[in-house]
Amino acid sequence: MRARLLLLPAVVPVVVVLGATLALGGAQSLGLMPVVGEPALNLRAYRAVVASGDLWPAITVSVTVAGAATALALAVGLATALAVRASRVGGRILGALAASTIPIPHVVGAAAIGLLLADTGWLPRLLGLDEGAWPALVAGPWWGAVVLEYAWKESAFVALVVLASLAADTGELMDTAAVLGAGRWARARHILLPLALPGLVTAGAISFIYAVGSFEVPWLLGRSSPEPLSVLAYRLFTSTDLTVRPQALAVAVVTVALSAAIGLAALGLLRRRPVLA
Amino acid sequence: MRARLLLLPAVVPVVVVLGATLALGGAQSLGLMPVVGEPALNLRAYRAVVASGDLWPAITVSVTVAGAATALALAVGLATALAVRASRVGGRILGALAASTIPIPHVVGAAAIGLLLADTGWLPRLLGLDEGAWPALVAGPWWGAVVLEYAWKESAFVALVVLASLAADTGELMDTAAVLGAGRWARARHILLPLALPGLVTAGAISFIYAVGSFEVPWLLGRSSPEPLSVLAYRLFTSTDLTVRPQALAVAVVTVALSAAIGLAALGLLRRRPVLA
Amino acid sequence: MTSSVDLVAASRTYTGAPAPAVSRLSLHVAAGDAVAVLGPSGSGKTTVLRLIAGLDVPDEGDIRIADTTVLGVPPERRGIAMVSQSPRLFPHMSVLDNVAFGPQMSGVPKRQARQAAERYLDLVHLPGMGRRRPATLSGGQQQRVALARALAAEPAVLLLDEPFSALDPSLRADMHRLVTELRALLQPTIVLVTHDHQEAALLADSVAILIDGQLQQHVAAAALYDRPNSLTVSRFLGCLNEVPGHARAGRHVSALGTIDTAYPDGQADGDAVLVIRQEAIALTRADDPAANATGCIERTTPRGARTLVEIATTAGLLFAEVQPGRRYGHGDVVGLVLPADQCVVIPTASRTVTAGQVPASPVPSGR
Amino acid sequence: MTSSVDLVAASRTYTGAPAPAVSRLSLHVAAGDAVAVLGPSGSGKTTVLRLIAGLDVPDEGDIRIADTTVLGVPPERRGIAMVSQSPRLFPHMSVLDNVAFGPQMSGVPKRQARQAAERYLDLVHLPGMGRRRPATLSGGQQQRVALARALAAEPAVLLLDEPFSALDPSLRADMHRLVTELRALLQPTIVLVTHDHQEAALLADSVAILIDGQLQQHVAAAALYDRPNSLTVSRFLGCLNEVPGHARAGRHVSALGTIDTAYPDGQADGDAVLVIRQEAIALTRADDPAANATGCIERTTPRGARTLVEIATTAGLLFAEVQPGRRYGHGDVVGLVLPADQCVVIPTASRTVTAGQVPASPVPSGR
């Protein structure tokens, strides 16, 4: 009973904000809380965003950019984690390096990437390349700078999560596998990778969700069209035309639904592969 | 030797981007890479930001808002984690609730908080309050909505980190303390809190750093003046006046330095209290 | 400062468990006494301690400390202390503060609590270790600190939950000496849970044998192996010899012949199994007139400095453990001496056993 | 399929350690033999296995498998398999895939590897358990799976690192039977590391006693307790009786009198300690002409079904372990029979011991 009471101060704010966010956001997107006019349950806002031709491209861009960045972050993060496990001295330096990217805010990272990779950036200048020879990473058609920024920042996170999630006895399991005849690559494939998988799935899902939801990076480094979901929602929400606000919330609901779907998929993956506590 | 080679693909991008970011960002803020004119090492950009009267208020606002939000998130997150530990059934629901806030992007959370707490928001309307009776949380002098948004989102993170960092044998240590005569509160104070401290410090530092570096939330929910560091840096960086770009980088360097200082302080705290592996 | 402890028909079934962990258990521990609860893993031993400590509550029955029910009294107000298999030291406190924890919780000022802690560290032969972190101590040292911490709380009842089973044999012997020493000095009431017969007999005044949540027998420690009251107990205590037959007028009649038993008054007459420990059978020449039976050596296995000998007899295989230096070869014919006072007779009606000596597949060791 | 194993003057010192973990160790294990490396914790036993397995490399000396040096050969190509104290099963694989891991790594197709795995699961008496996850098995079952996994790799050398010390006594006995059975069936070369004398004597053909990284004695398992070559070894094996004096013409002369020894040829003449195990001393009447000495009962302690008796004699305290049913009281006068073949004489020059039987404070159990 007492433990239940202790729960209250913790439960109340979470439930209120989460519930309010989803319920009222959903309600407004469904026309139940119009800025002007009578409330009526309808999908008008959703239809309007679809009709504007912005929604599908936005979903495509968001998913593609987040997916590419997450894939890159997982690959680099996993390699980092494995390298840290494998070597002691190098490991510490690397761990410190990975951790040191955490205090750099995305907006600063994005700015730096922009300065580094833009057509007129430091890197092409350093390499002495002409404008044509350098790929259009910043504001280019392939969202290269956006993907790189997320991948750079999240790969450190992936490495740290994978390292933390690898059980304390991983080294012993690797020794056991070696003694049973598994060479370096077989050990990595059959022991280390499966053991790292829960960490990879968790970090990957969080990374993907973050990349879908965040908007300063695409705004700074991406193109103005097509807009990713977060930028689209932000533009509609801050529009002076108050009648598009339900559309902003409709986009937000789609973003949250997409993130929740990825989160549930990750949970499903984690359930399917039981991990020793 | 082979393990060292494995390190390369992981080390190179981290070093390049981190190094480039810090070195070149630092260089440009120090006048070594001017957009126009000759390079010269000087503190002109820093002096200019200080002279503009924007820097000190920005630091004050950033630190205050991030500090208040982090303190709130730590309190709520710790309470949540303890409640989860204490009760099994309630614990699962609560854990799920806390985890479910993760897929909601900050920009969506900020929008929802705005809709909920603004003068003309849903909550005052729901409570039937007049405009004067409702505190100016959104865009108000106390940055209430910004603090609440961060606290709401980060408290779930704090709870999850604290739960994960509490050792598997915490329950047994609590039982041991009980048998030795420690009541409920004594157990919380002498056993649980010290054991949760590393998790609290880690989560608190990450939370603080995030709040200092992120800029969509203050932009959506804060006042236009004084600007926090991230907003100031962003405004200067995207300014059409290219000569203020060194100032933008100076602000970014200050932000990163502040974040790094907090990170180092956290590391120091973690070192001072040895934790059982 | 010491109190008696009673379990009165206490039962506890865990949700989802097919059988009760402890079933209608009644056990009396007099103030200042040490009782060992002895049983295989999964027999409910730890549940007994958790019920006394208040970390668990019986579904039925009563728990009494100093003749007063403690149902509803939380662990911290039961005046107990416990040492578990793992030391469970508080990792964020120094060794000294770990030991001073109990006194501090009972309101002793910090300085005095620490002074008391120093004394208890001396008692467990770890003087001057107070400033170290628990993690820097060896396993045996940590377990001593756990013992000091429990004693420093000056408990009316000290609960020991297999406290030495994770230690090396030599460390374990050290700890046994230490406990005997501390018992003489402080005389706490002790309930010790163990699966080690020797430890039970060594440290306790009496031994309660618990199998499958049921109290099988409660005997004085010195007489632990003398009179098992069932084949279950006999087998659990490691006795290998069982000869079915029947008892008449205090003698046992079987394929082995007629053997004098420990019950000359005939109280065990009827269908009965003769049980005799392998340590009690002496081997002699086949033509020795003192021999009760003869047999043929089947196999020998080293048992420490001694040898376990399997002998084929008219009543099947019998086992004898013989002293160092005696060498037997396969097929040697020997005489077996079965001392009458070691021949226990167990009425067949009490044969409630299914497994035990049979090389059964291991049971999951739930607690 | 089985190979001999040799350590040739192998040394290994860990960085920061004050003394070598293993010091100039030479040990020969013939193909198909089982050698137990017996020693207290921290004696370097595990290092020996790691050196053979290739998980560690000697600073000096050579490691040879099948008469070929394996220095520079990685663990996966040494044709070995190992079972440790904890089962170390791969948590993400089924039990069957764990057992099939070895065959698969040596290139056997998955289906055949699994069929082989089924056979080995049958061998360890776990048929049909293949589809389960390791975490759902009991500790004893997991350890059997670990054994099956090691055997399925068809190693030329099987390394066992205290594989049963985390198990209950009854599970341990089951595992001992299983290993004996598997040895008869598969005849692998076995190096077993243990701190348990009985386990060493039971499972191995010969026993190498390792103390402080140095090989003290390497004897046939059946003769493990017969002729300790130093007081260090005698004490480590648990012998409690030491009588200083000197040996002349095969007899030992001391405060106890003149005693016939196991060395009638006088090979051990000179200043020497008489060593006799407590299991070997028989107690009799004080006036028994067979008694070598008399003494007065000082104290009795239960030792399982037997009793350890301390007897005050002219040569100080002596210990005897007597069979069940013999009861002695403080002050009783008894005769002691010391069988000549059990009286070992150790020249005093070999007294290189410092601690051992003294109740020393526990040593940190580093590996």
Coordinates of C-alpha atoms in Angstrom, one line a residue, chain B residues 24-33 42-46 245-247 249-251 253:
Chain B
L24 CA 38.3 24.6 -36.8
G25 CA 35.4 26.0 -34.7
G26 CA 37.9 27.2 -32.2
A27 CA 40.1 28.6 -35.0
Q28 CA 37.3 30.5 -36.6
S29 CA 36.1 31.9 -33.3
L30 CA 39.7 33.0 -32.6
G31 CA 39.9 34.9 -35.9
L32 CA 42.1 32.5 -37.7
M33 CA 39.6 31.7 -40.4
N42 CA 42.6 37.4 -31.5
L43 CA 39.7 37.3 -29.1
R44 CA 37.7 39.8 -31.1
A45 CA 34.7 37.5 -31.6
Y46 CA 34.5 36.8 -27.9
R245 CA 29.8 34.0 -37.8
P246 CA 33.0 34.1 -35.6
Q247 CA 30.8 35.3 -32.8
L249 CA 31.4 30.0 -33.1
A250 CA 32.6 31.8 -30.0
V251 CA 29.2 31.2 -28.4
V253 CA 32.8 27.2 -28.0

